[in-house]
Coordinates of C-alpha atoms in Angstrom, one line a residue:
M1 CA -17.0 -30.1 -13.7
S2 CA -14.6 -32.9 -13.7
T3 CA -12.4 -33.9 -10.7
T4 CA -9.3 -32.7 -12.6
E5 CA -11.0 -29.3 -13.3
R6 CA -12.1 -28.9 -9.6
T7 CA -8.5 -29.7 -8.5
L8 CA -7.1 -27.0 -10.9
V9 CA -9.6 -24.5 -9.8
R10 CA -8.7 -25.2 -6.1
T11 CA -5.0 -24.9 -6.9
L12 CA -5.2 -21.6 -8.9
A13 CA -7.9 -19.9 -6.9
P14 CA -5.6 -18.7 -4.1
A15 CA -3.3 -17.0 -6.7
T16 CA -6.1 -14.7 -7.8
V17 CA -5.4 -12.5 -4.7
F18 CA -2.4 -11.4 -6.7
L19 CA -4.6 -10.0 -9.4
V20 CA -6.5 -8.0 -6.7
A21 CA -3.2 -6.4 -5.7
L22 CA -2.8 -5.1 -9.3
C23 CA -5.8 -3.0 -8.7
L24 CA -4.8 -1.4 -5.4
R25 CA -2.7 1.6 -6.7
P26 CA -3.2 2.7 -10.3
A27 CA -6.2 4.9 -9.5
L28 CA -3.9 6.7 -7.0
T29 CA -0.7 6.9 -8.7
A30 CA -2.0 8.2 -12.0
V31 CA -3.3 11.3 -10.4
G32 CA 0.1 13.1 -9.8
P33 CA 1.4 13.1 -13.4
L34 CA -1.9 14.4 -14.6
L35 CA -2.3 17.4 -12.1
P36 CA -0.7 19.8 -14.4
Q37 CA -3.5 19.2 -16.8
L38 CA -6.4 18.3 -14.5
G39 CA -5.8 21.3 -12.1
P40 CA -6.2 24.2 -14.7
D41 CA -9.0 22.5 -16.4
L42 CA -11.0 22.1 -13.2
G43 CA -9.8 25.3 -11.7
L44 CA -8.0 23.6 -8.7
G45 CA -5.1 25.5 -7.0
E46 CA -2.0 23.8 -5.6
G47 CA -3.5 23.3 -2.3
A48 CA -6.5 21.6 -3.7
Q49 CA -4.4 19.4 -5.8
G50 CA -2.4 18.4 -2.9
L51 CA -5.6 17.6 -0.9
L52 CA -6.9 15.5 -3.9
G53 CA -3.6 13.3 -3.6
T54 CA -4.0 13.1 0.3
L55 CA -7.8 12.4 0.2
P56 CA -7.4 8.6 -0.4
L57 CA -4.9 8.2 2.5
L58 CA -7.4 9.9 4.7
A59 CA -10.0 7.5 3.5
F60 CA -7.6 4.6 4.3
A61 CA -7.2 5.9 7.8
A62 CA -11.0 6.2 8.3
A63 CA -12.1 2.9 6.6
S64 CA -9.4 0.4 7.6
P65 CA -10.5 -0.2 11.2
L66 CA -14.1 -1.0 10.0
V67 CA -13.1 -3.4 7.3
H68 CA -13.0 -6.4 9.5
R69 CA -16.8 -6.0 10.4
L70 CA -17.6 -6.1 6.7
S71 CA -15.5 -9.1 6.3
E72 CA -17.0 -11.0 9.3
R73 CA -20.5 -10.2 8.0
T74 CA -20.1 -11.2 4.3
G75 CA -16.8 -13.0 4.1
P76 CA -13.5 -11.6 2.8
E77 CA -14.0 -12.8 -0.7
R78 CA -17.3 -11.1 -1.1
A79 CA -16.1 -8.0 0.7
I80 CA -13.2 -7.8 -1.9
L81 CA -15.7 -8.3 -4.8
A82 CA -18.0 -5.5 -3.5
A83 CA -14.8 -3.2 -3.1
L84 CA -13.7 -4.0 -6.6
L85 CA -17.0 -3.2 -8.1
A86 CA -17.1 0.2 -6.2
L87 CA -13.5 0.8 -7.2
G88 CA -14.2 0.2 -11.0
V89 CA -17.4 2.5 -11.0
A90 CA -15.7 5.4 -9.1
T91 CA -12.6 5.2 -11.3
L92 CA -14.7 5.4 -14.3
A93 CA -17.0 8.2 -13.1
R94 CA -14.3 10.3 -11.4
P95 CA -13.1 12.4 -14.4
F96 CA -16.6 12.7 -16.1
T97 CA -18.8 14.0 -13.1
G98 CA -17.5 17.5 -12.5
T99 CA -15.6 18.9 -9.5
A100 CA -18.1 17.5 -6.9
G101 CA -17.9 13.9 -8.6
L102 CA -14.1 14.2 -8.6
W103 CA -14.0 14.6 -4.9
L104 CA -16.6 12.2 -4.0
A105 CA -15.3 9.5 -6.4
T106 CA -11.8 9.9 -5.0
A107 CA -13.1 9.2 -1.5
V108 CA -14.9 6.3 -2.6
I109 CA -11.8 4.9 -4.4
G110 CA -9.9 5.4 -1.0
V111 CA -12.4 3.4 0.9
A112 CA -12.6 0.5 -1.7
I113 CA -8.8 0.2 -1.8
A114 CA -8.8 0.2 2.0
V115 CA -10.8 -3.0 1.9
G116 CA -8.2 -4.7 -0.3
N117 CA -5.3 -3.3 1.8
V118 CA -6.7 -4.9 5.0
L119 CA -8.2 -8.1 3.7
V120 CA -5.3 -9.2 1.3
P121 CA -2.9 -9.8 4.2
A122 CA -5.6 -11.8 5.9
L123 CA -6.2 -14.0 2.8
V124 CA -2.5 -14.5 2.5
K125 CA -2.3 -15.6 6.1
R126 CA -5.1 -18.1 5.5
D127 CA -4.2 -19.4 2.0
F128 CA -0.3 -19.2 2.2
A129 CA 0.3 -20.1 5.8
R130 CA 3.5 -21.8 5.1
R131 CA 4.8 -19.1 2.8
V132 CA 3.5 -15.9 4.1
S133 CA 6.7 -13.8 3.5
L134 CA 7.2 -15.1 -0.2
A135 CA 3.4 -14.6 -1.0
T136 CA 3.6 -11.2 0.5
G137 CA 6.6 -10.3 -1.6
V138 CA 4.7 -11.4 -4.7
Y139 CA 1.6 -9.4 -4.0
T140 CA 3.6 -6.4 -3.0
A141 CA 5.6 -6.7 -6.2
C142 CA 2.0 -6.7 -8.0
I143 CA 1.1 -3.5 -6.1
V144 CA 4.4 -1.7 -6.8
G145 CA 4.7 -2.8 -10.4
A146 CA 1.2 -1.7 -11.2
A147 CA 1.6 1.6 -9.4
A148 CA 4.9 2.5 -11.3
T149 CA 3.3 1.5 -14.6
A150 CA 0.2 3.7 -14.0
S151 CA 2.4 6.6 -13.2
A152 CA 4.7 6.0 -16.4
L153 CA 1.7 5.7 -18.8
A154 CA -0.6 8.4 -17.5
V155 CA 0.9 11.4 -19.5
P156 CA 1.5 9.6 -22.7
L157 CA -2.0 8.2 -22.6
A158 CA -3.4 11.8 -21.7
D159 CA -1.3 13.2 -24.7
A160 CA -2.9 10.6 -27.1
T161 CA -6.3 11.0 -25.8
S162 CA -7.1 13.4 -22.8
W163 CA -6.5 13.5 -19.1
R164 CA -10.0 12.3 -18.4
V165 CA -9.6 9.1 -20.4
A166 CA -6.1 8.5 -18.9
L167 CA -7.5 8.9 -15.2
A168 CA -10.4 6.5 -15.9
S169 CA -8.3 4.0 -17.8
S170 CA -7.4 1.7 -14.8
A171 CA -11.2 1.0 -14.5
G172 CA -10.8 -1.5 -17.3
L173 CA -8.2 -3.6 -15.2
V174 CA -10.4 -3.5 -12.2
V175 CA -13.5 -4.8 -14.1
L176 CA -11.5 -7.6 -15.5
V177 CA -10.1 -8.6 -12.2
A178 CA -13.7 -8.4 -10.7
A179 CA -14.9 -10.8 -13.4
V180 CA -12.1 -13.3 -12.5
W181 CA -12.7 -12.9 -8.7
A182 CA -16.5 -13.1 -9.0
P183 CA -16.5 -17.0 -9.1
R184 CA -14.2 -17.3 -6.1
A185 CA -16.6 -15.0 -4.1
W186 CA -19.7 -16.8 -4.9
R187 CA -18.2 -20.1 -4.1
A188 CA -16.9 -18.9 -0.7
R189 CA -19.2 -19.8 2.2
P190 CA -20.4 -16.8 4.2
P191 CA -19.1 -16.8 7.8
A192 CA -21.2 -18.5 10.4
S193 CA -21.0 -16.0 13.1
H194 CA -23.1 -18.1 15.5
V195 CA -20.8 -21.2 15.3
V196 CA -18.0 -21.0 18.1
D197 CA -14.7 -22.5 16.8
P198 CA -13.1 -24.3 19.8
H199 CA -9.7 -24.0 18.3
A200 CA -10.0 -20.2 17.5
A201 CA -7.5 -17.8 19.4
P202 CA -9.2 -15.9 22.2
V203 CA -10.7 -12.6 21.0
T204 CA -8.6 -9.8 22.5
S205 CA -8.7 -6.2 21.2
V206 CA -5.7 -5.5 19.1
W207 CA -5.8 -1.9 20.4
R208 CA -4.6 -3.3 23.8
Q209 CA -1.7 -5.3 22.4
G210 CA 1.8 -3.9 22.6
T211 CA 2.9 -5.8 19.5
A212 CA 0.1 -4.2 17.7
W213 CA 1.3 -0.6 18.5
W214 CA 4.9 -1.5 17.4
L215 CA 3.5 -2.8 14.1
T216 CA 1.4 0.3 13.7
A217 CA 4.5 2.5 14.3
F218 CA 6.5 0.5 11.7
M219 CA 3.8 0.8 9.2
G220 CA 3.4 4.5 9.8
L221 CA 7.0 5.3 9.5
Q222 CA 7.7 3.5 6.4
S223 CA 4.6 4.7 4.9
T224 CA 5.5 8.4 5.7
V225 CA 9.0 8.2 4.3
F226 CA 7.6 6.6 1.2
Y227 CA 4.8 9.1 0.4
V228 CA 6.9 12.1 1.2
L229 CA 9.6 11.0 -1.2
V230 CA 7.0 10.1 -3.8
T231 CA 5.4 13.5 -3.4
W232 CA 8.4 15.7 -3.2
L233 CA 11.6 13.9 -4.4
P234 CA 11.2 15.4 -8.1
T235 CA 10.8 18.8 -6.6
V236 CA 13.8 18.4 -4.4
E237 CA 15.8 17.2 -7.3
V238 CA 14.8 20.2 -9.6
T239 CA 15.9 22.6 -6.9
Q240 CA 19.4 20.9 -7.1
G241 CA 19.7 21.3 -10.9
V242 CA 18.1 18.1 -12.2
T243 CA 15.8 18.6 -15.2
A244 CA 12.0 17.9 -14.6
T245 CA 12.1 15.1 -17.1
T246 CA 15.0 13.4 -15.6
A247 CA 13.5 13.8 -12.1
G248 CA 10.4 12.1 -13.4
V249 CA 12.4 9.1 -14.7
H250 CA 14.0 9.0 -11.3
L251 CA 10.8 8.7 -9.6
F252 CA 9.7 5.9 -11.8
V253 CA 12.9 4.1 -11.0
Y254 CA 12.3 4.6 -7.2
Q255 CA 8.9 3.0 -7.5
G256 CA 10.0 0.3 -9.8
L257 CA 13.0 -0.9 -7.8
G258 CA 10.5 -1.6 -5.0
I259 CA 9.6 -4.8 -7.0
V260 CA 13.2 -6.0 -6.5
G261 CA 13.4 -5.1 -2.8
G262 CA 10.1 -6.7 -2.1
L263 CA 11.1 -10.0 -3.8
V264 CA 14.4 -10.2 -2.1
V265 CA 13.7 -9.3 1.6
P266 CA 11.5 -12.5 2.3
A267 CA 14.7 -14.6 2.2
L268 CA 16.2 -12.3 5.0
L269 CA 13.0 -12.4 7.2
H270 CA 13.8 -16.0 8.0
R271 CA 17.3 -15.8 8.7
G272 CA 17.9 -16.2 12.5
P273 CA 15.4 -16.9 15.3
D274 CA 13.1 -13.9 14.4
E275 CA 12.6 -11.4 11.8
R276 CA 14.9 -8.6 13.1
L277 CA 17.6 -9.0 10.5
G278 CA 15.0 -8.6 7.6
A279 CA 13.1 -5.7 9.3
V280 CA 16.4 -3.8 9.9
A281 CA 17.8 -4.6 6.4
A282 CA 14.5 -3.3 4.8
S283 CA 14.7 -0.1 6.9
A284 CA 18.3 1.0 6.7
P285 CA 18.3 1.9 2.9
A286 CA 15.9 4.7 3.5
L287 CA 18.2 6.2 6.2
V288 CA 21.3 5.8 4.0
A289 CA 19.6 7.3 1.0
L290 CA 18.2 10.3 3.0
L291 CA 21.7 10.9 4.5
G292 CA 23.2 10.8 0.9
L293 CA 20.6 13.3 -0.3
L294 CA 21.9 15.6 2.5
L295 CA 25.6 15.0 2.4
A296 CA 26.3 14.1 -1.2
P297 CA 23.4 15.4 -3.4
D298 CA 25.4 15.0 -6.6
L299 CA 25.0 11.2 -6.4
V300 CA 21.3 11.4 -6.5
V301 CA 20.8 8.5 -8.9
L302 CA 22.6 6.2 -6.3
W303 CA 20.3 7.4 -3.5
V304 CA 17.3 7.0 -5.7
V305 CA 18.4 3.3 -6.3
V306 CA 19.0 2.7 -2.6
A307 CA 15.7 4.3 -1.4
G308 CA 13.8 2.5 -4.1
L309 CA 15.1 -0.9 -3.1
G310 CA 14.4 -0.1 0.6
Q311 CA 10.7 1.1 0.1
G312 CA 9.7 -2.1 -1.5
A313 CA 11.4 -4.2 1.0
A314 CA 9.9 -2.2 4.0
L315 CA 6.5 -2.5 2.7
V316 CA 6.8 -6.2 2.4
V317 CA 8.2 -6.5 6.0
A318 CA 5.3 -4.4 7.3
L319 CA 2.6 -6.5 5.6
S320 CA 4.4 -9.8 6.4
L321 CA 4.7 -9.0 10.2
V322 CA 1.0 -8.2 10.3
A323 CA 0.3 -11.7 8.8
L324 CA 2.8 -13.4 11.0
R325 CA 1.8 -11.7 14.3
G326 CA -2.0 -12.3 13.8
R327 CA -2.9 -15.5 15.5
D328 CA -5.7 -16.3 13.0
Q329 CA -7.4 -14.8 10.0
R330 CA -9.8 -12.6 12.0
E331 CA -7.1 -11.2 14.2
T332 CA -4.9 -10.6 11.3
A333 CA -7.6 -8.6 9.6
R334 CA -8.2 -6.5 12.8
L335 CA -4.5 -6.0 13.1
S336 CA -4.1 -5.0 9.5
G337 CA -6.9 -2.5 10.0
M338 CA -5.3 -0.9 13.0
A339 CA -1.8 -0.7 11.6
Q340 CA -3.0 0.8 8.3
S341 CA -5.5 3.2 9.8
L342 CA -3.1 5.0 12.0
G343 CA -0.2 4.4 9.6
Y344 CA -1.8 6.0 6.6
L345 CA -3.1 8.9 8.8
L346 CA 0.5 9.6 9.6
A347 CA 1.5 9.2 6.0
A348 CA -1.0 11.7 4.8
A349 CA 0.4 14.3 7.1
G350 CA 3.9 13.8 6.0
P351 CA 3.8 15.5 2.6
V352 CA 1.7 18.3 4.0
A353 CA 4.1 18.9 6.8
A354 CA 7.1 18.7 4.5
G355 CA 5.6 21.3 2.2
V356 CA 4.7 23.6 5.0
L357 CA 8.2 23.3 6.7
T358 CA 9.9 24.0 3.3
E359 CA 7.7 27.0 2.6
A360 CA 8.4 28.3 6.1
T361 CA 12.2 27.9 5.8
G362 CA 12.8 28.5 2.1
S363 CA 14.8 25.3 1.9
W364 CA 14.2 21.6 1.5
R365 CA 17.0 20.8 4.0
P366 CA 15.1 21.0 7.1
A367 CA 12.4 18.7 5.9
L368 CA 14.9 16.1 4.8
L369 CA 16.6 16.5 8.2
V370 CA 13.2 15.6 9.8
L371 CA 12.6 12.7 7.4
T372 CA 16.0 11.4 8.1
A373 CA 15.2 11.5 11.7
L374 CA 12.1 9.6 11.2
A375 CA 13.9 6.9 9.0
A376 CA 16.4 6.5 12.0
V377 CA 13.4 5.9 14.3
Q378 CA 12.1 3.4 11.7
V379 CA 15.3 1.4 12.0
G380 CA 15.0 1.2 15.8
V381 CA 11.4 0.2 15.6
A382 CA 12.2 -2.4 13.1
W383 CA 14.6 -4.1 15.6
R384 CA 11.9 -4.1 18.2
V385 CA 9.0 -5.3 16.0
G386 CA 11.2 -8.0 14.4
R387 CA 11.5 -9.8 17.6
A388 CA 9.5 -13.0 17.8

């Protein structure tokens, strides 16, 4: 390989992390639109279907605190390659291995994605140290864009083929990205655990750090608001007279606008002496949108747009702050694991609790009121977590 080729490889290699981001949601977001076909075919009731959507979040919560151990043993690049391979195999096998295979593969998918969720911020911290927020915005745009696209294409692809083919289709993307990532993984040096870096930050458990708990609270609150709306917003709209088709379009808009919010908010994160302006600006839209749904439901399109911009921005802020607050790559991985573990555990409970509350009261209003209160708390936490 010539000097020019080696220089080109070193320049482009860090950008391959954005390709990994494309793989972190399609296997999840394609499930919801296919449930009306998948459920009856496999004999799954509504409760089982809801658990199928929640299982990956529970896997996130269980696996995220352990990812840093895998990374420290193999190196982050090789850990991500292993996760991509597992994700590709599980995504391909899930629709074709019966009911037991469906549940097992879904759990494996959740664990594999958790590895990427935790290690991508750590790699951004290392490879884009001077542009953490901008790089976070780009890879979040990749996550959100791929998620929205998978949701939109799932039903048309199922109509043209079958729900099994549609559910397995994202495996092709994962295999392609794994092939691109593999050379980077093999070139990476495995960590030398026996070598002590005199410049490394002191090892302090993130579970004992107050900042880590504030970050975890912010991650959990923004994730809960997002997943409750992704799960139930179409149903809420239908009860208010919106057609199911239109509500589906609104859900696509809600997810798609996250790309715009995620790319805009990095500019706000660095206005002022700390990140409070960006954190609050990213959190306020959810509160405004939820109040709008309660007080002026006829303007639902406006509230969908506002909420969509906010959810992408809030995710970028959460991931950026994890990278910014970690003192080095190792601590960032541990901080990411803690925040995402407890954060996704709270997010997994959100849609279930909203459904139970609505069933008990016969109205979506109490659930929206609770979600609005959580959004208000998120704004307060954003102010605190944004302090340098």
